Amino acid sequence: MLSESSTATVRATLPAVGAAIGDIADLFYRKLFDAHPELLRDLFNRGNQASGAQRQALAGSIAAFAAQLVEQPDTRPDVMLSRIAHKHASLGVTPAQYDVVHTHLFAAIAEVLGEAVTPEVAAAWDEVYWLMANALIAIEERLYAEQGVVAGNVWLEWEVVSRTEETDDVARFRIRPADGSPAPAFRPGQYVSVQVELPDGARQIRQYSLTGAPGSALRSITVKRVHGNDAPDGEVSRHLHDRVRAGDRLRVSAPYGDLVLKSDEAPLLLASAGIGCTPILSMLEHLAESSHRAPVTVVHGDRSPADHALRTDHTALTAKLHDAAAHFWYENPEAGHPADRTGLVDLSGLVVPSGTHAYLCGPLPFMRSVRTQLLAKGVPASDIHYEVFGPDLWLAS
């Protein structure tokens, strides 16, 4: 809880800080990477830095945390903190790195806001920072302990057992620990970080959802080649598609992620778009293996059937469930595809049972649309869960 004196100061300065938070985040990252280029090379996603997505996410999370401290002082934004902590744990973030971030973030705040940053203002925002940082450190320590790893050393060597081309732009890699040890357990919907060494020596990291049942001997990651359009193509996805074959090794983290099934007994709606189907398929396989009896509504949107990665699995796993139906929308469907399933996902014709828990994964506009439709159908906001691939720009919007 923020102290009484700091609460008053943060409340008074939040509009000014909020208005400048984008400039602060931009300057912070420039200062950070000037002083520690290894962080951009080997920890931060260079693509997200180039696009500005990471800066937006940082700004949004700081503003959201500070606003909650002053507007709802008796509560903590645990959902946001958990999502950030899981991502940090998959990267191996250490407590010492929070000190580094603090140094350059507060230098940026002082430079952008100038004389407005009095000692009182600096102390209040310092308190905000360490409340957030220490909360994250505590969650991350617990996550590391649960996986039997330590901060800064989360990587294990895995062997690629096979590779399957699912679509022109999507490949599935089946992997296992290279030392022959059992694959770590994971919860349906979780992801791993994969670190690859690129031609310039950088060790870039990306997250990929685990597919397949959590109890299987092998794990699978499904990788979509990222086309940059007006920006460079995705560095890691390009490397995996162009260079990695059966027999190769990958550096893989323990599984993390907070988009996991909260209740197996409730009716479920599992909605995805594009490559966002991957955590959903893991959930479906788990539900099939556990003989889930409650209704399950499966929703997916894609450009066309040919672009729908793992479409056969999507259909087959749904068919294994006791009471489930799959509904696929395509913007460019094949001949004979139902007209009411053409275009963007539209839930108006679907019955959503009372008590439904919804899980969403896909592009942000898709998830916003589906969430709005679910709220209109009476699904409580607390029962709608989502996963963002990349920086969580929902907080920044």
mmCIF file of N, CA and C in Angstrom, residues 2-104:
data_model
loop_
_atom_site.group_PDB
_atom_site.id
_atom_site.type_symbol
_atom_site.label_atom_id
_atom_site.label_comp_id
_atom_site.label_asym_id
_atom_site.label_seq_id
_atom_site.Cartn_x
_atom_site.Cartn_y
_atom_site.Cartn_z
ATOM 1 N N LEU A 2 0.512 2.203 -0.818
ATOM 2 C CA LEU A 2 1.255 3.455 -0.918
ATOM 3 C C LEU A 2 1.027 4.295 0.341
ATOM 4 N N SER A 3 2.087 4.926 0.841
ATOM 5 C CA SER A 3 1.945 5.756 2.034
ATOM 6 C C SER A 3 0.999 6.921 1.758
ATOM 7 N N GLU A 4 0.451 7.479 2.849
ATOM 8 C CA GLU A 4 -0.540 8.550 2.697
ATOM 9 C C GLU A 4 0.049 9.768 2.001
ATOM 10 N N SER A 5 1.262 10.168 2.381
ATOM 11 C CA SER A 5 1.865 11.353 1.762
ATOM 12 C C SER A 5 2.171 11.110 0.287
ATOM 13 N N SER A 6 2.658 9.899 -0.033
ATOM 14 C CA SER A 6 2.965 9.598 -1.435
ATOM 15 C C SER A 6 1.692 9.477 -2.264
ATOM 16 N N THR A 7 0.631 8.978 -1.649
ATOM 17 C CA THR A 7 -0.639 8.865 -2.380
ATOM 18 C C THR A 7 -1.100 10.230 -2.856
ATOM 19 N N ALA A 8 -1.038 11.217 -2.001
ATOM 20 C CA ALA A 8 -1.457 12.569 -2.386
ATOM 21 C C ALA A 8 -0.580 13.118 -3.500
ATOM 22 N N THR A 9 0.728 12.880 -3.403
ATOM 23 C CA THR A 9 1.642 13.395 -4.422
ATOM 24 C C THR A 9 1.429 12.690 -5.757
ATOM 25 N N VAL A 10 1.279 11.365 -5.732
ATOM 26 C CA VAL A 10 1.077 10.615 -6.979
ATOM 27 C C VAL A 10 -0.250 11.006 -7.612
ATOM 28 N N ARG A 11 -1.288 11.156 -6.790
ATOM 29 C CA ARG A 11 -2.585 11.575 -7.342
ATOM 30 C C ARG A 11 -2.472 12.935 -8.024
ATOM 31 N N ALA A 12 -1.733 13.844 -7.434
ATOM 32 C CA ALA A 12 -1.601 15.191 -7.998
ATOM 33 C C ALA A 12 -0.756 15.202 -9.265
ATOM 34 N N THR A 13 0.231 14.312 -9.340
ATOM 35 C CA THR A 13 1.161 14.339 -10.477
ATOM 36 C C THR A 13 0.856 13.294 -11.539
ATOM 37 N N LEU A 14 -0.086 12.390 -11.251
ATOM 38 C CA LEU A 14 -0.389 11.328 -12.210
ATOM 39 C C LEU A 14 -0.798 11.861 -13.584
ATOM 40 N N PRO A 15 -1.624 12.921 -13.682
ATOM 41 C CA PRO A 15 -1.956 13.429 -15.020
ATOM 42 C C PRO A 15 -0.721 13.875 -15.805
ATOM 43 N N ALA A 16 0.204 14.561 -15.134
ATOM 44 C CA ALA A 16 1.402 15.035 -15.836
ATOM 45 C C ALA A 16 2.311 13.877 -16.222
ATOM 46 N N VAL A 17 2.491 12.942 -15.300
ATOM 47 C CA VAL A 17 3.321 11.776 -15.605
ATOM 48 C C VAL A 17 2.662 10.939 -16.696
ATOM 49 N N GLY A 18 1.349 10.749 -16.585
ATOM 50 C CA GLY A 18 0.643 9.974 -17.603
ATOM 51 C C GLY A 18 0.759 10.590 -18.980
ATOM 52 N N ALA A 19 0.668 11.920 -19.053
ATOM 53 C CA ALA A 19 0.775 12.589 -20.350
ATOM 54 C C ALA A 19 2.158 12.452 -20.956
ATOM 55 N N ALA A 20 3.170 12.329 -20.093
ATOM 56 C CA ALA A 20 4.554 12.259 -20.583
ATOM 57 C C ALA A 20 5.124 10.851 -20.570
ATOM 58 N N ILE A 21 4.313 9.846 -20.171
ATOM 59 C CA ILE A 21 4.873 8.518 -19.939
ATOM 60 C C ILE A 21 5.454 7.909 -21.211
ATOM 61 N N GLY A 22 4.879 8.229 -22.368
ATOM 62 C CA GLY A 22 5.440 7.714 -23.616
ATOM 63 C C GLY A 22 6.839 8.253 -23.871
ATOM 64 N N ASP A 23 7.026 9.556 -23.652
ATOM 65 C CA ASP A 23 8.356 10.160 -23.815
ATOM 66 C C ASP A 23 9.333 9.611 -22.773
ATOM 67 N N ILE A 24 8.828 9.403 -21.565
ATOM 68 C CA ILE A 24 9.678 8.846 -20.508
ATOM 69 C C ILE A 24 10.140 7.438 -20.889
ATOM 70 N N ALA A 25 9.202 6.613 -21.370
ATOM 71 C CA ALA A 25 9.552 5.244 -21.738
ATOM 72 C C ALA A 25 10.548 5.219 -22.886
ATOM 73 N N ASP A 26 10.351 6.098 -23.863
ATOM 74 C CA ASP A 26 11.272 6.148 -25.005
ATOM 75 C C ASP A 26 12.682 6.521 -24.558
ATOM 76 N N LEU A 27 12.784 7.549 -23.724
ATOM 77 C CA LEU A 27 14.102 7.975 -23.245
ATOM 78 C C LEU A 27 14.712 6.928 -22.325
ATOM 79 N N PHE A 28 13.887 6.296 -21.507
ATOM 80 C CA PHE A 28 14.381 5.243 -20.621
ATOM 81 C C PHE A 28 15.073 4.138 -21.404
ATOM 82 N N TYR A 29 14.424 3.654 -22.446
ATOM 83 C CA TYR A 29 15.021 2.550 -23.204
ATOM 84 C C TYR A 29 16.306 2.986 -23.904
ATOM 85 N N ARG A 30 16.331 4.220 -24.384
ATOM 86 C CA ARG A 30 17.572 4.693 -25.015
ATOM 87 C C ARG A 30 18.706 4.736 -23.998
ATOM 88 N N LYS A 31 18.431 5.248 -22.817
ATOM 89 C CA LYS A 31 19.458 5.293 -21.768
ATOM 90 C C LYS A 31 19.878 3.881 -21.352
ATOM 91 N N LEU A 32 18.899 3.010 -21.183
ATOM 92 C CA LEU A 32 19.172 1.640 -20.748
ATOM 93 C C LEU A 32 20.076 0.917 -21.737
ATOM 94 N N PHE A 33 19.742 1.004 -23.017
ATOM 95 C CA PHE A 33 20.505 0.251 -24.014
ATOM 96 C C PHE A 33 21.855 0.893 -24.328
ATOM 97 N N ASP A 34 21.957 2.211 -24.146
ATOM 98 C CA ASP A 34 23.272 2.845 -24.271
ATOM 99 C C ASP A 34 24.224 2.324 -23.194
ATOM 100 N N ALA A 35 23.683 2.173 -21.986
ATOM 101 C CA ALA A 35 24.517 1.716 -20.871
ATOM 102 C C ALA A 35 24.693 0.197 -20.857
ATOM 103 N N HIS A 36 23.695 -0.524 -21.356
ATOM 104 C CA HIS A 36 23.718 -1.995 -21.309
ATOM 105 C C HIS A 36 23.267 -2.562 -22.656
ATOM 106 N N PRO A 37 24.092 -2.455 -23.684
ATOM 107 C CA PRO A 37 23.690 -2.967 -25.004
ATOM 108 C C PRO A 37 23.406 -4.457 -25.002
ATOM 109 N N GLU A 38 23.985 -5.172 -24.047
ATOM 110 C CA GLU A 38 23.759 -6.623 -23.991
ATOM 111 C C GLU A 38 22.295 -6.948 -23.695
ATOM 112 N N LEU A 39 21.584 -6.026 -23.037
ATOM 113 C CA LEU A 39 20.177 -6.288 -22.747
ATOM 114 C C LEU A 39 19.339 -6.264 -24.019
ATOM 115 N N LEU A 40 19.629 -5.354 -24.930
ATOM 116 C CA LEU A 40 18.919 -5.329 -26.208
ATOM 117 C C LEU A 40 19.327 -6.517 -27.066
ATOM 118 N N ARG A 41 20.592 -6.898 -26.986
ATOM 119 C CA ARG A 41 21.093 -7.997 -27.810
ATOM 120 C C ARG A 41 20.528 -9.344 -27.362
ATOM 121 N N ASP A 42 20.458 -9.563 -26.025
ATOM 122 C CA ASP A 42 20.219 -10.909 -25.528
ATOM 123 C C ASP A 42 18.995 -11.075 -24.631
ATOM 124 N N LEU A 43 18.264 -10.017 -24.335
ATOM 125 C CA LEU A 43 17.104 -10.147 -23.451
ATOM 126 C C LEU A 43 15.845 -9.546 -24.059
ATOM 127 N N PHE A 44 15.905 -8.281 -24.458
ATOM 128 C CA PHE A 44 14.724 -7.613 -25.006
ATOM 129 C C PHE A 44 14.502 -8.010 -26.463
ATOM 130 N N ASN A 45 13.243 -8.020 -26.853
ATOM 131 C CA ASN A 45 12.850 -8.328 -28.223
ATOM 132 C C ASN A 45 13.160 -7.131 -29.118
ATOM 133 N N ARG A 46 14.141 -7.296 -30.018
ATOM 134 C CA ARG A 46 14.543 -6.165 -30.868
ATOM 135 C C ARG A 46 13.430 -5.733 -31.806
ATOM 136 N N GLY A 47 12.586 -6.671 -32.225
ATOM 137 C CA GLY A 47 11.467 -6.295 -33.089
ATOM 138 C C GLY A 47 10.475 -5.407 -32.371
ATOM 139 N N ASN A 48 10.142 -5.751 -31.122
ATOM 140 C CA ASN A 48 9.204 -4.924 -30.352
ATOM 141 C C ASN A 48 9.796 -3.569 -30.008
ATOM 142 N N GLN A 49 11.115 -3.526 -29.828
ATOM 143 C CA GLN A 49 11.757 -2.235 -29.592
ATOM 144 C C GLN A 49 11.675 -1.360 -30.832
ATOM 145 N N ALA A 50 11.925 -1.955 -31.988
ATOM 146 C CA ALA A 50 11.898 -1.184 -33.232
ATOM 147 C C ALA A 50 10.509 -0.653 -33.542
ATOM 148 N N SER A 51 9.486 -1.444 -33.220
ATOM 149 C CA SER A 51 8.108 -1.033 -33.518
ATOM 150 C C SER A 51 7.539 -0.079 -32.488
ATOM 151 N N GLY A 52 8.162 -0.016 -31.308
ATOM 152 C CA GLY A 52 7.637 0.807 -30.227
ATOM 153 C C GLY A 52 6.637 0.091 -29.342
ATOM 154 N N ALA A 53 6.346 -1.194 -29.646
ATOM 155 C CA ALA A 53 5.329 -1.918 -28.883
ATOM 156 C C ALA A 53 5.730 -2.087 -27.423
ATOM 157 N N GLN A 54 7.015 -2.389 -27.177
ATOM 158 C CA GLN A 54 7.450 -2.588 -25.798
ATOM 159 C C GLN A 54 7.367 -1.297 -24.994
ATOM 160 N N ARG A 55 7.677 -0.173 -25.637
ATOM 161 C CA ARG A 55 7.591 1.112 -24.936
ATOM 162 C C ARG A 55 6.149 1.404 -24.538
ATOM 163 N N GLN A 56 5.208 1.114 -25.443
ATOM 164 C CA GLN A 56 3.802 1.313 -25.124
ATOM 165 C C GLN A 56 3.378 0.438 -23.945
ATOM 166 N N ALA A 57 3.835 -0.813 -23.935
ATOM 167 C CA ALA A 57 3.437 -1.729 -22.875
ATOM 168 C C ALA A 57 3.992 -1.285 -21.524
ATOM 169 N N LEU A 58 5.258 -0.836 -21.510
ATOM 170 C CA LEU A 58 5.836 -0.347 -20.264
ATOM 171 C C LEU A 58 5.056 0.852 -19.750
ATOM 172 N N ALA A 59 4.781 1.793 -20.629
ATOM 173 C CA ALA A 59 4.044 2.988 -20.220
ATOM 174 C C ALA A 59 2.681 2.622 -19.660
ATOM 175 N N GLY A 60 1.991 1.700 -20.339
ATOM 176 C CA GLY A 60 0.664 1.314 -19.888
ATOM 177 C C GLY A 60 0.678 0.629 -18.538
ATOM 178 N N SER A 61 1.668 -0.244 -18.310
ATOM 179 C CA SER A 61 1.698 -0.982 -17.042
ATOM 180 C C SER A 61 2.016 -0.059 -15.869
ATOM 181 N N ILE A 62 2.956 0.881 -16.061
ATOM 182 C CA ILE A 62 3.280 1.814 -14.983
ATOM 183 C C ILE A 62 2.078 2.696 -14.647
ATOM 184 N N ALA A 63 1.439 3.238 -15.685
ATOM 185 C CA ALA A 63 0.288 4.110 -15.465
ATOM 186 C C ALA A 63 -0.847 3.352 -14.781
ATOM 187 N N ALA A 64 -1.096 2.097 -15.222
ATOM 188 C CA ALA A 64 -2.174 1.311 -14.628
ATOM 189 C C ALA A 64 -1.890 0.989 -13.170
ATOM 190 N N PHE A 65 -0.643 0.651 -12.863
ATOM 191 C CA PHE A 65 -0.293 0.315 -11.481
ATOM 192 C C PHE A 65 -0.438 1.536 -10.576
ATOM 193 N N ALA A 66 0.088 2.672 -11.019
ATOM 194 C CA ALA A 66 -0.003 3.891 -10.210
ATOM 195 C C ALA A 66 -1.451 4.311 -10.004
ATOM 196 N N ALA A 67 -2.258 4.223 -11.063
ATOM 197 C CA ALA A 67 -3.661 4.615 -10.946
ATOM 198 C C ALA A 67 -4.388 3.732 -9.939
ATOM 199 N N GLN A 68 -4.083 2.419 -9.964
ATOM 200 C CA GLN A 68 -4.757 1.529 -9.022
ATOM 201 C C GLN A 68 -4.355 1.854 -7.585
ATOM 202 N N LEU A 69 -3.086 2.205 -7.380
ATOM 203 C CA LEU A 69 -2.630 2.528 -6.023
ATOM 204 C C LEU A 69 -3.402 3.702 -5.418
ATOM 205 N N VAL A 70 -3.716 4.698 -6.242
ATOM 206 C CA VAL A 70 -4.393 5.877 -5.699
ATOM 207 C C VAL A 70 -5.911 5.760 -5.759
ATOM 208 N N GLU A 71 -6.437 4.989 -6.722
ATOM 209 C CA GLU A 71 -7.887 4.905 -6.869
ATOM 210 C C GLU A 71 -8.486 3.751 -6.069
ATOM 211 N N GLN A 72 -7.728 2.650 -5.932
ATOM 212 C CA GLN A 72 -8.209 1.487 -5.186
ATOM 213 C C GLN A 72 -7.081 1.021 -4.256
ATOM 214 N N PRO A 73 -6.781 1.781 -3.225
ATOM 215 C CA PRO A 73 -5.593 1.524 -2.401
ATOM 216 C C PRO A 73 -5.609 0.198 -1.648
ATOM 217 N N ASP A 74 -6.779 -0.402 -1.492
ATOM 218 C CA ASP A 74 -6.861 -1.656 -0.745
ATOM 219 C C ASP A 74 -6.746 -2.890 -1.636
ATOM 220 N N THR A 75 -6.549 -2.681 -2.923
ATOM 221 C CA THR A 75 -6.417 -3.811 -3.844
ATOM 222 C C THR A 75 -5.115 -3.676 -4.627
ATOM 223 N N ARG A 76 -4.735 -4.761 -5.289
ATOM 224 C CA ARG A 76 -3.518 -4.766 -6.088
ATOM 225 C C ARG A 76 -3.850 -5.383 -7.442
ATOM 226 N N PRO A 77 -3.304 -4.853 -8.525
ATOM 227 C CA PRO A 77 -3.624 -5.402 -9.857
ATOM 228 C C PRO A 77 -2.900 -6.726 -10.099
ATOM 229 N N ASP A 78 -3.356 -7.768 -9.408
ATOM 230 C CA ASP A 78 -2.637 -9.034 -9.437
ATOM 231 C C ASP A 78 -2.641 -9.695 -10.806
ATOM 232 N N VAL A 79 -3.712 -9.514 -11.574
ATOM 233 C CA VAL A 79 -3.735 -10.122 -12.914
ATOM 234 C C VAL A 79 -2.619 -9.545 -13.771
ATOM 235 N N MET A 80 -2.484 -8.222 -13.762
ATOM 236 C CA MET A 80 -1.422 -7.581 -14.531
ATOM 237 C C MET A 80 -0.047 -8.011 -14.027
ATOM 238 N N LEU A 81 0.139 -8.010 -12.704
ATOM 239 C CA LEU A 81 1.439 -8.387 -12.148
ATOM 240 C C LEU A 81 1.779 -9.834 -12.479
ATOM 241 N N SER A 82 0.799 -10.714 -12.408
ATOM 242 C CA SER A 82 1.048 -12.121 -12.713
ATOM 243 C C SER A 82 1.469 -12.302 -14.163
ATOM 244 N N ARG A 83 0.783 -11.605 -15.067
ATOM 245 C CA ARG A 83 1.126 -11.739 -16.496
ATOM 246 C C ARG A 83 2.560 -11.276 -16.748
ATOM 247 N N ILE A 84 2.930 -10.133 -16.161
ATOM 248 C CA ILE A 84 4.286 -9.619 -16.340
ATOM 249 C C ILE A 84 5.305 -10.572 -15.718
ATOM 250 N N ALA A 85 5.013 -11.072 -14.517
ATOM 251 C CA ALA A 85 5.960 -11.935 -13.809
ATOM 252 C C ALA A 85 6.196 -13.239 -14.560
ATOM 253 N N HIS A 86 5.159 -13.817 -15.106
ATOM 254 C CA HIS A 86 5.340 -15.050 -15.881
ATOM 255 C C HIS A 86 6.242 -14.804 -17.091
ATOM 256 N N LYS A 87 6.033 -13.690 -17.778
ATOM 257 C CA LYS A 87 6.894 -13.378 -18.921
ATOM 258 C C LYS A 87 8.335 -13.168 -18.457
ATOM 259 N N HIS A 88 8.522 -12.430 -17.373
ATOM 260 C CA HIS A 88 9.870 -12.209 -16.842
ATOM 261 C C HIS A 88 10.536 -13.528 -16.459
ATOM 262 N N ALA A 89 9.783 -14.418 -15.802
ATOM 263 C CA ALA A 89 10.361 -15.699 -15.388
ATOM 264 C C ALA A 89 10.797 -16.519 -16.591
ATOM 265 N N SER A 90 10.041 -16.457 -17.665
ATOM 266 C CA SER A 90 10.423 -17.220 -18.866
ATOM 267 C C SER A 90 11.687 -16.666 -19.507
ATOM 268 N N LEU A 91 12.030 -15.425 -19.176
ATOM 269 C CA LEU A 91 13.243 -14.788 -19.698
ATOM 270 C C LEU A 91 14.424 -14.904 -18.742
ATOM 271 N N GLY A 92 14.145 -15.297 -17.485
ATOM 272 C CA GLY A 92 15.214 -15.379 -16.498
ATOM 273 C C GLY A 92 15.577 -14.058 -15.867
ATOM 274 N N VAL A 93 14.649 -13.117 -15.806
ATOM 275 C CA VAL A 93 14.914 -11.795 -15.229
ATOM 276 C C VAL A 93 15.355 -11.947 -13.768
ATOM 277 N N THR A 94 16.348 -11.160 -13.357
ATOM 278 C CA THR A 94 16.913 -11.250 -12.007
ATOM 279 C C THR A 94 16.533 -10.022 -11.179
ATOM 280 N N PRO A 95 16.534 -10.160 -9.843
ATOM 281 C CA PRO A 95 16.248 -8.993 -8.997
ATOM 282 C C PRO A 95 17.193 -7.830 -9.259
ATOM 283 N N ALA A 96 18.478 -8.104 -9.541
ATOM 284 C CA ALA A 96 19.433 -7.023 -9.774
ATOM 285 C C ALA A 96 19.063 -6.176 -10.982
ATOM 286 N N GLN A 97 18.369 -6.767 -11.939
ATOM 287 C CA GLN A 97 17.991 -6.005 -13.127
ATOM 288 C C GLN A 97 16.946 -4.945 -12.821
ATOM 289 N N TYR A 98 16.197 -5.108 -11.730
ATOM 290 C CA TYR A 98 15.252 -4.063 -11.329
ATOM 291 C C TYR A 98 15.998 -2.817 -10.846
ATOM 292 N N ASP A 99 17.161 -2.997 -10.248
ATOM 293 C CA ASP A 99 17.973 -1.843 -9.862
ATOM 294 C C ASP A 99 18.466 -1.085 -11.099
ATOM 295 N N VAL A 100 18.872 -1.842 -12.120
ATOM 296 C CA VAL A 100 19.336 -1.220 -13.362
ATOM 297 C C VAL A 100 18.205 -0.427 -14.004
ATOM 298 N N VAL A 101 17.027 -1.049 -14.073
ATOM 299 C CA VAL A 101 15.869 -0.359 -14.653
ATOM 300 C C VAL A 101 15.553 0.902 -13.851
ATOM 301 N N HIS A 102 15.581 0.815 -12.537
ATOM 302 C CA HIS A 102 15.278 1.966 -11.686
ATOM 303 C C HIS A 102 16.210 3.130 -12.002
ATOM 304 N N THR A 103 17.491 2.869 -12.124
ATOM 305 C CA THR A 103 18.468 3.933 -12.394
ATOM 306 C C THR A 103 18.113 4.703 -13.660
ATOM 307 N N HIS A 104 17.836 3.989 -14.734
ATOM 308 C CA HIS A 104 17.633 4.659 -16.020
ATOM 309 C C HIS A 104 16.202 5.187 -16.174
#
